[in-house]
CSV table of C-alpha atoms (C1' of nucleotides) in Angstrom, one decimal:
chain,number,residue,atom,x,y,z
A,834,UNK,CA,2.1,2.0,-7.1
A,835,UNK,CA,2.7,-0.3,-4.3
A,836,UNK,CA,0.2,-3.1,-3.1
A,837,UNK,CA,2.1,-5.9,-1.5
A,838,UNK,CA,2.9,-7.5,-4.9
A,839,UNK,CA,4.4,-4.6,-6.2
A,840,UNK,CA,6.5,-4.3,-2.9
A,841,UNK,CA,7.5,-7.6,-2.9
A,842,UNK,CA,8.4,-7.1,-6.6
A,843,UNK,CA,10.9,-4.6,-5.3
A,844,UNK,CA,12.0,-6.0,-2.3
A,845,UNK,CA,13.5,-9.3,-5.0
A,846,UNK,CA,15.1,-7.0,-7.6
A,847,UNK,CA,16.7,-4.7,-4.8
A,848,UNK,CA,17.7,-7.0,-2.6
A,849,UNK,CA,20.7,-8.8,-4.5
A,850,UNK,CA,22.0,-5.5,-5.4
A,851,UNK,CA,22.3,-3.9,-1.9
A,852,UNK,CA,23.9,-7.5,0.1
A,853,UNK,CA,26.9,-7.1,1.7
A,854,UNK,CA,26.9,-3.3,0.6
A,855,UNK,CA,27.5,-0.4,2.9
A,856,UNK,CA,25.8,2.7,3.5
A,857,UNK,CA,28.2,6.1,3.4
A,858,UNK,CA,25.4,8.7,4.5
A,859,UNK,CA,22.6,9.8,3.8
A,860,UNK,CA,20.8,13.4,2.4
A,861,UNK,CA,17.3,14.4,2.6
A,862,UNK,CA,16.0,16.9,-0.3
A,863,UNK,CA,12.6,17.4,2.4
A,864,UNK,CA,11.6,18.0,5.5
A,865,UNK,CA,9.2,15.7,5.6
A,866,UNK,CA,7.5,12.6,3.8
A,867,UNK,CA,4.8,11.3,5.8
A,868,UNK,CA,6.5,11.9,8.5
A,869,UNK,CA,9.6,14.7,9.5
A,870,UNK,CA,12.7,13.6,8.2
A,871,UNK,CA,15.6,12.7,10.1
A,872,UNK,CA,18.5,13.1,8.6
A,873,UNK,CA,20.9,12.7,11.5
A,874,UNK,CA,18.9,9.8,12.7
A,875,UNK,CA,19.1,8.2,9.6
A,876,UNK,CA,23.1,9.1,9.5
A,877,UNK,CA,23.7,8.0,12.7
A,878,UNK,CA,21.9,4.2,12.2
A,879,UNK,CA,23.5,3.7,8.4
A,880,UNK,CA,26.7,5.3,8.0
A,881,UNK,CA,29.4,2.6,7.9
A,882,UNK,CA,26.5,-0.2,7.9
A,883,UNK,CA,26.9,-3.2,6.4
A,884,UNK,CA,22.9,-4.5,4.4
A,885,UNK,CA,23.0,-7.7,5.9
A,886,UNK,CA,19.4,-8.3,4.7
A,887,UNK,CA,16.8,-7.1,2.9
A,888,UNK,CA,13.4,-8.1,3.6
A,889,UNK,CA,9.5,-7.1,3.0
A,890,UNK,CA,6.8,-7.3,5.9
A,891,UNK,CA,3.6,-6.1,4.7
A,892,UNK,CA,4.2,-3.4,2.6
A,893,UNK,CA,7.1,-2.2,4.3
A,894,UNK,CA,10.5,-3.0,3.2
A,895,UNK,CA,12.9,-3.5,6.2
A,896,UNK,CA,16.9,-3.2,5.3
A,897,UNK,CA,18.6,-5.2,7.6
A,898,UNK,CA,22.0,-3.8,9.1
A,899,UNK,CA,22.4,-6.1,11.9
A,900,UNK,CA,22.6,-5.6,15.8
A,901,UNK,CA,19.0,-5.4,15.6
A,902,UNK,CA,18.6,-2.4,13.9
A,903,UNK,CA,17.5,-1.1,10.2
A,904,UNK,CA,16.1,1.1,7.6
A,905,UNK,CA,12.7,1.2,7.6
A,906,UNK,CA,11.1,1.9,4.3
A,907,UNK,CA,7.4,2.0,2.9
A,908,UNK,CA,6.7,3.6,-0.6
A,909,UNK,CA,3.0,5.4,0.2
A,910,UNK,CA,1.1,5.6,-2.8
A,911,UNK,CA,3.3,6.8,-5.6
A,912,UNK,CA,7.2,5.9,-3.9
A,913,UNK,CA,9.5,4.3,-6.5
A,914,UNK,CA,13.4,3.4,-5.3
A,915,UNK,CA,15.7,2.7,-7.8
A,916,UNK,CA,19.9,2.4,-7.2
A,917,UNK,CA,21.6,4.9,-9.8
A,918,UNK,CA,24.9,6.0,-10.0
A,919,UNK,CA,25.8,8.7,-7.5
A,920,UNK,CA,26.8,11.4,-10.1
A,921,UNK,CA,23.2,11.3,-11.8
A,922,UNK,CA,21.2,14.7,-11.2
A,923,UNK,CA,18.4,14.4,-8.6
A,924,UNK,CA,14.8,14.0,-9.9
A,925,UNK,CA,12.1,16.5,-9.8
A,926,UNK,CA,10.3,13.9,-6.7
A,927,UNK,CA,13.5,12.5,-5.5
A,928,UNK,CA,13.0,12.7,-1.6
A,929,UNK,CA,15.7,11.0,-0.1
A,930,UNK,CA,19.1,9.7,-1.2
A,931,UNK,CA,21.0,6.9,0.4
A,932,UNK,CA,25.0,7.2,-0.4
A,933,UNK,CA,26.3,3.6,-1.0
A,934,UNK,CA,30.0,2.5,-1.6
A,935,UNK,CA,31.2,2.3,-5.0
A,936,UNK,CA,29.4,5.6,-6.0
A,937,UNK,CA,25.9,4.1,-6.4
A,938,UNK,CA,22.9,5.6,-4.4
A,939,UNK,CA,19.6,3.9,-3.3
A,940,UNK,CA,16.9,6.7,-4.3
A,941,UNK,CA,13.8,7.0,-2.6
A,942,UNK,CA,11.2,9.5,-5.5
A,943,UNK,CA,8.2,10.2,-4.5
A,944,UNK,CA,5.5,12.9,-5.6
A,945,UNK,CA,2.8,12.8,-3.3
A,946,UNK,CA,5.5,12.3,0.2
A,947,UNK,CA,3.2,9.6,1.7
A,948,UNK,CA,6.8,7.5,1.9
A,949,UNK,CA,8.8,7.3,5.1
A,950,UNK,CA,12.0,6.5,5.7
A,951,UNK,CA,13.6,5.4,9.3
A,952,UNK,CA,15.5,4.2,11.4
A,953,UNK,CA,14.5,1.3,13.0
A,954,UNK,CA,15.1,-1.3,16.1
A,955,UNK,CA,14.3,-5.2,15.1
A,956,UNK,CA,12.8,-7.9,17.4
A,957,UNK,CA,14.1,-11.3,17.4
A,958,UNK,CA,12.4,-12.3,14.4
A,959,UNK,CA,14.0,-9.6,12.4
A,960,UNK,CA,10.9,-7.3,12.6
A,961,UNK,CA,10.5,-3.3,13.5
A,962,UNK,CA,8.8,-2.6,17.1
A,963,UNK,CA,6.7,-0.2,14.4
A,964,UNK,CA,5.2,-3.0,13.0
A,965,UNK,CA,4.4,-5.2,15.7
A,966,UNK,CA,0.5,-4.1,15.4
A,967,UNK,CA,0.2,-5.4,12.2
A,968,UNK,CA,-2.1,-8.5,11.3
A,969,UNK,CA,-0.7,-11.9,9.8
A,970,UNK,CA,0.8,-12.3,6.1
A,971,UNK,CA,-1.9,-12.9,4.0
A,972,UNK,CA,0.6,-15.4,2.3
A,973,UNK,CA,1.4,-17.0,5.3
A,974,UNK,CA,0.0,-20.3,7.6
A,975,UNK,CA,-1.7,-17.9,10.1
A,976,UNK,CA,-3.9,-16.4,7.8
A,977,UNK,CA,-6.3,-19.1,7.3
A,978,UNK,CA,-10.6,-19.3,6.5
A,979,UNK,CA,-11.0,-20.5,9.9
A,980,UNK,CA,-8.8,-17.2,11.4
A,981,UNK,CA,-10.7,-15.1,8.7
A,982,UNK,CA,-14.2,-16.3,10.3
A,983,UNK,CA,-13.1,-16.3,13.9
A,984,UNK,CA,-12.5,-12.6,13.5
A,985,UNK,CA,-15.5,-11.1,12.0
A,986,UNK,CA,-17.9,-12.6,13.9
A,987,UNK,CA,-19.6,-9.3,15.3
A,988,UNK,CA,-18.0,-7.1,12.7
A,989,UNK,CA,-20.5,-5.0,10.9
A,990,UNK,CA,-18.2,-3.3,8.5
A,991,UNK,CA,-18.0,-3.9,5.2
A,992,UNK,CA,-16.1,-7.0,4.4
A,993,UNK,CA,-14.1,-5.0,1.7
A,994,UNK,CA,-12.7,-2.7,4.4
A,995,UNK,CA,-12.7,-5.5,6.7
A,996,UNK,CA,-9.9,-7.4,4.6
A,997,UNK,CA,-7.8,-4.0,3.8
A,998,UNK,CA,-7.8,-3.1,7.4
A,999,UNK,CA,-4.2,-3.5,8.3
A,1000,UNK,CA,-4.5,-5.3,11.7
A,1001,UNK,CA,-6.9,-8.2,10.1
A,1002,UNK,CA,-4.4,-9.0,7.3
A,1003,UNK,CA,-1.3,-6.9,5.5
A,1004,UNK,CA,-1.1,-6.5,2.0
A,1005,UNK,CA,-4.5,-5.9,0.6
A,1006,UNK,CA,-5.4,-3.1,-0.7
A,1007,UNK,CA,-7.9,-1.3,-2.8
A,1008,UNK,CA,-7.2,-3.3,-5.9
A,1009,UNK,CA,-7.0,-7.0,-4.4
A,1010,UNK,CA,-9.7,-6.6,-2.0
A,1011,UNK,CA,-12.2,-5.9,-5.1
A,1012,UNK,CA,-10.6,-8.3,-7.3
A,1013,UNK,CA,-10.2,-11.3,-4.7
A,1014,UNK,CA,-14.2,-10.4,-3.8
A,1015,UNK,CA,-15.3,-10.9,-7.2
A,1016,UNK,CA,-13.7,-13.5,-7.4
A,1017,UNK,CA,-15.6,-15.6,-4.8
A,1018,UNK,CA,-19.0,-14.2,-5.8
A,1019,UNK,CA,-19.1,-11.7,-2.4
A,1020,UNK,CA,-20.5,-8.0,-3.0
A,1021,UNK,CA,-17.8,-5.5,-1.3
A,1022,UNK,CA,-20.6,-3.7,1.0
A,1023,UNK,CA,-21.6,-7.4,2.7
A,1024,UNK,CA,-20.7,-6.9,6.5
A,1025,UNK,CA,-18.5,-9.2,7.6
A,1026,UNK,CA,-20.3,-11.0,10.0
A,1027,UNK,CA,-22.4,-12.2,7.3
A,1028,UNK,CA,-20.0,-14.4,5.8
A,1029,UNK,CA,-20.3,-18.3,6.2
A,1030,UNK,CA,-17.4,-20.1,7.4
A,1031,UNK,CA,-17.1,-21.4,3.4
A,1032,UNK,CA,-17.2,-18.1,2.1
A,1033,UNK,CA,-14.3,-17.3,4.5
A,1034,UNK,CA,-12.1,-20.1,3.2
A,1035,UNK,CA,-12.9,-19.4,-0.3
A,1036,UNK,CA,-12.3,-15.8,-0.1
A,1037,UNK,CA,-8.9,-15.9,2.1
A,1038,UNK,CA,-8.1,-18.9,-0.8
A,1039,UNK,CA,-8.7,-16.5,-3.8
A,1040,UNK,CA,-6.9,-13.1,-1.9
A,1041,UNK,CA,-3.7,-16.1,-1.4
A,1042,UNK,CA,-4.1,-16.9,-4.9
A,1043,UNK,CA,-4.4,-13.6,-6.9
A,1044,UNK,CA,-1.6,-12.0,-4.4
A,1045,UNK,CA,0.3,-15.3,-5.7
A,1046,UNK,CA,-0.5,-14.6,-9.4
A,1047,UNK,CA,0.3,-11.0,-9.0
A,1048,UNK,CA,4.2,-11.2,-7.5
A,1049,UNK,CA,4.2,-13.6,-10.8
A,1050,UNK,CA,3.8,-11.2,-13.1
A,1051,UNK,CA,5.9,-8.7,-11.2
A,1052,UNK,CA,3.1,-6.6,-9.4
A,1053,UNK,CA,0.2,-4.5,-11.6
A,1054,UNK,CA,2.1,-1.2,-12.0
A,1055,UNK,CA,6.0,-1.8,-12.3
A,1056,UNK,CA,7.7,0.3,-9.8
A,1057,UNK,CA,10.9,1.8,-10.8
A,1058,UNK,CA,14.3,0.9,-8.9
A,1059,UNK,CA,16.3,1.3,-11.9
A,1060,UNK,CA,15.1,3.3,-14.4
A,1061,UNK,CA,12.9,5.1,-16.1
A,1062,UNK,CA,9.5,5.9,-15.3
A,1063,UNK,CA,7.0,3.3,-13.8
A,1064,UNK,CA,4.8,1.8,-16.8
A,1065,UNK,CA,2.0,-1.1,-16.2
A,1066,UNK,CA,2.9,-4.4,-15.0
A,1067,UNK,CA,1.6,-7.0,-17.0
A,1068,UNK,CA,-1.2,-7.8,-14.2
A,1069,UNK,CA,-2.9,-4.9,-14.6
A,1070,UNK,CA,-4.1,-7.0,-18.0
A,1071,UNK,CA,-5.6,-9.5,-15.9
A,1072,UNK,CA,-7.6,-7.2,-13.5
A,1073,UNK,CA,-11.0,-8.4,-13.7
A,1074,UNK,CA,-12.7,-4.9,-12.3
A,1075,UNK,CA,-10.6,-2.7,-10.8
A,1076,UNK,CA,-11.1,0.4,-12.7
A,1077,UNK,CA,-13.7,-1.8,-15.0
A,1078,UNK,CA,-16.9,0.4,-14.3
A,1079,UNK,CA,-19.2,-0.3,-16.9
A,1080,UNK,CA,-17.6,-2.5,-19.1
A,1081,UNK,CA,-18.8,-6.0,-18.9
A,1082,UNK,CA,-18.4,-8.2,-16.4
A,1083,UNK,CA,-15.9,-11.3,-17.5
A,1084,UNK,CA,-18.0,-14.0,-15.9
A,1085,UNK,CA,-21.8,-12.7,-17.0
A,1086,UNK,CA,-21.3,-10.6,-19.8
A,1087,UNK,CA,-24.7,-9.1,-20.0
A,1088,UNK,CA,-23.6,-6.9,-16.3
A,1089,UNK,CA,-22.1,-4.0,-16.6
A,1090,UNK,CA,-19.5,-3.6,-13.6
A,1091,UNK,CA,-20.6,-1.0,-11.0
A,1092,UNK,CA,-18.2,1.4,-8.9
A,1093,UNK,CA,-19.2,2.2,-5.7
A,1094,UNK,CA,-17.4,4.1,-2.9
A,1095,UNK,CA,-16.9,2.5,0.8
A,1096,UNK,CA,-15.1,4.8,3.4
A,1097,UNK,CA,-13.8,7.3,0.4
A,1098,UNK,CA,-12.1,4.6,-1.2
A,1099,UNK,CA,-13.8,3.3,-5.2
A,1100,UNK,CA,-14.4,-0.7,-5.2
A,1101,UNK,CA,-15.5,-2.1,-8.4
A,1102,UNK,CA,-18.3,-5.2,-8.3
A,1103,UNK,CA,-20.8,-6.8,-10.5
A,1104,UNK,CA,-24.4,-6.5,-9.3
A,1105,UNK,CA,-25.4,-9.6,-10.7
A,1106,UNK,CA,-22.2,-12.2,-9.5
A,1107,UNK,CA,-21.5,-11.1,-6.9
A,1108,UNK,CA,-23.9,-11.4,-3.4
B,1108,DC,C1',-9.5,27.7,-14.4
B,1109,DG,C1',-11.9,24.4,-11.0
B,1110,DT,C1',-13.3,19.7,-9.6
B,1111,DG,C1',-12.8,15.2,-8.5
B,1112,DC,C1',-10.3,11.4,-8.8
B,1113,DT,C1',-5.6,8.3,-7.5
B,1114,DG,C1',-2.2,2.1,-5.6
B,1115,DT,C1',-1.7,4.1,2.0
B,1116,DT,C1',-1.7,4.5,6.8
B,1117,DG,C1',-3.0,5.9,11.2
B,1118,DC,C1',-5.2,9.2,14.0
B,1119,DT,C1',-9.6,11.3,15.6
B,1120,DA,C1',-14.2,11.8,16.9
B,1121,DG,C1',-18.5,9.7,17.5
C,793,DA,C1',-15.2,-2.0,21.1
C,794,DC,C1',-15.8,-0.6,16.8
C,795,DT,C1',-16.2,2.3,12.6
C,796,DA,C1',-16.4,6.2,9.3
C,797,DG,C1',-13.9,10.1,8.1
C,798,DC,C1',-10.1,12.5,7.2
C,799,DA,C1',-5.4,14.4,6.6
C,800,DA,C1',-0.8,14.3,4.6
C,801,DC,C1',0.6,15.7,-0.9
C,802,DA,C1',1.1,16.2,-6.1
C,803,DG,C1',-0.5,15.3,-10.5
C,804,DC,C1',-3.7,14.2,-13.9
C,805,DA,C1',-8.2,13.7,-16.6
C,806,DC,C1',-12.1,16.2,-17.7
DNA sequence: CGTGCTGTTGCTAG
DNA sequence: ACTAGCAACAGCAC
């Protein structure tokens, strides 16, 4: 489920109800997520731990327990936490279960194991070393047209891939990047390089904007952190193609939306709006 | 039954 | 320096 609306929509409704709690311990029902599982590791940073924070960078979610160090979480593809009572049965995909006081757990499910889940040492600014590689926040002041231009000057990849790539900007993935690109009338396959310094403003404006919209509406797939199973978000109403091949374009009706697919991954245009 | 898709990330080979 | 391709995994639609 997660893009970075759907992680930040988690991030809000978890956060109040883990301050000020404290970890007991921690069991892992696998070996391994995306990576091996430590379950010592993870013991050894959260037992006794107060959550003094709880915070999202990217798409990684970052409980703070102070002295610098953490839980470091990201939810893959398909990861859902939710905080249950302790004496509820473990789901078919539950992976990892974090032991709070009061007989609560924070449960990390997840089918496909692209999660991961650990410990972690914070910089100064509260962030993992693990993340330090990672571009600016597309929703903060450093991610601006001019930066956007600066940087893919030379770049011949695809300016769809460009914008997902991690260490240009967080937080867009495969559904944001096509929908901010129709948006600003720019084909997914145009290499970077070939933007205009406009285009680069308007296109960093409308990925700042629809991220915007999308935390709004609580993220396009709701991800579940206390309950049931996930259902659609009330974005995923508004998406304009993502997963729109063939129907009609909303801007020139007589288009039929087109699905391509750039580096294995489906993006979603219209031929005829978008250059 | 297979086949081909699926919201991510980071490594590898060219 | 840069980029495409792929692996990790499970489930689902056809």
């Amino acid at each position: 489920m997660p893009e970075l609306p759907e992680v930040e929509t988690v991030t809000r409704a978890i956060r109040p109800l883990l301050l000020k709690r404290t970890f007991k311990n921690a069991s892992c029902l696998v070996e391994r997520l995306r990576h091996p599982l430590d379950e010592e590791a993870l013991n050894h940073c959260l037992a006794g731990q107060r959550i003094v924070d709880v915070r999202r960078r990217a798409k990684y979610i970052v409980i703070d327990l102070g002295k610098n160090t953490g839980l470091l979480l990201h939810l893959g593809m398909t990861g859902h936490l939710r905080i249950c009572k302790s004496e509820l049965p473990a789901d078919k995909h539950d992976r990892v279960i974090f032991h709070l006081s009061r007989k609560e757990d924070l449960r990390l499910k997840d089918a496909r194991r692209f999660s991961m889940a650990k410990p972690c040492t914070l910089d100064e600014d509260g962030i993992p070393h693990e993340l330090a590689h990672l571009g600016p926040e597309p929703l903060g002041e450093k991610f601006t047209g001019e930066y956007l231009f600066k940087i893919s000057r030379k770049r011949k990849r695809p300016i769809k891939s460009f914008i997902m790539d991690q260490a240009v900007v967080v937080g867009v993935g495969n559904i944001y990047a096509s929908e901010a690109l129709w948006r600003v009338g720019i084909r997914p396959g145009r290499a970077a390089s070939r933007l205009t310094k406009g285009e680069c403003e308007s296109l960093v404006a409308a990925i700042r904007e629809i991220l915007r919209e999308a935390i709004d509406f609580g993220g396009t797939t709701i991800i579940n952190f206390a309950g049931a199973n996930g259902e659609h978000g009330a974005f995923s109403e508004r998406l304009a193609v993502y997963g729109r091949a063939g129907e009609p374009c909303l801007r020139c009706p007589h288009t039929t939306i087109k699905r391509i697919v750039q580096t294995g991954r489906s993006s979603f245009y219209c031929p005829n709006c978008q250059r």
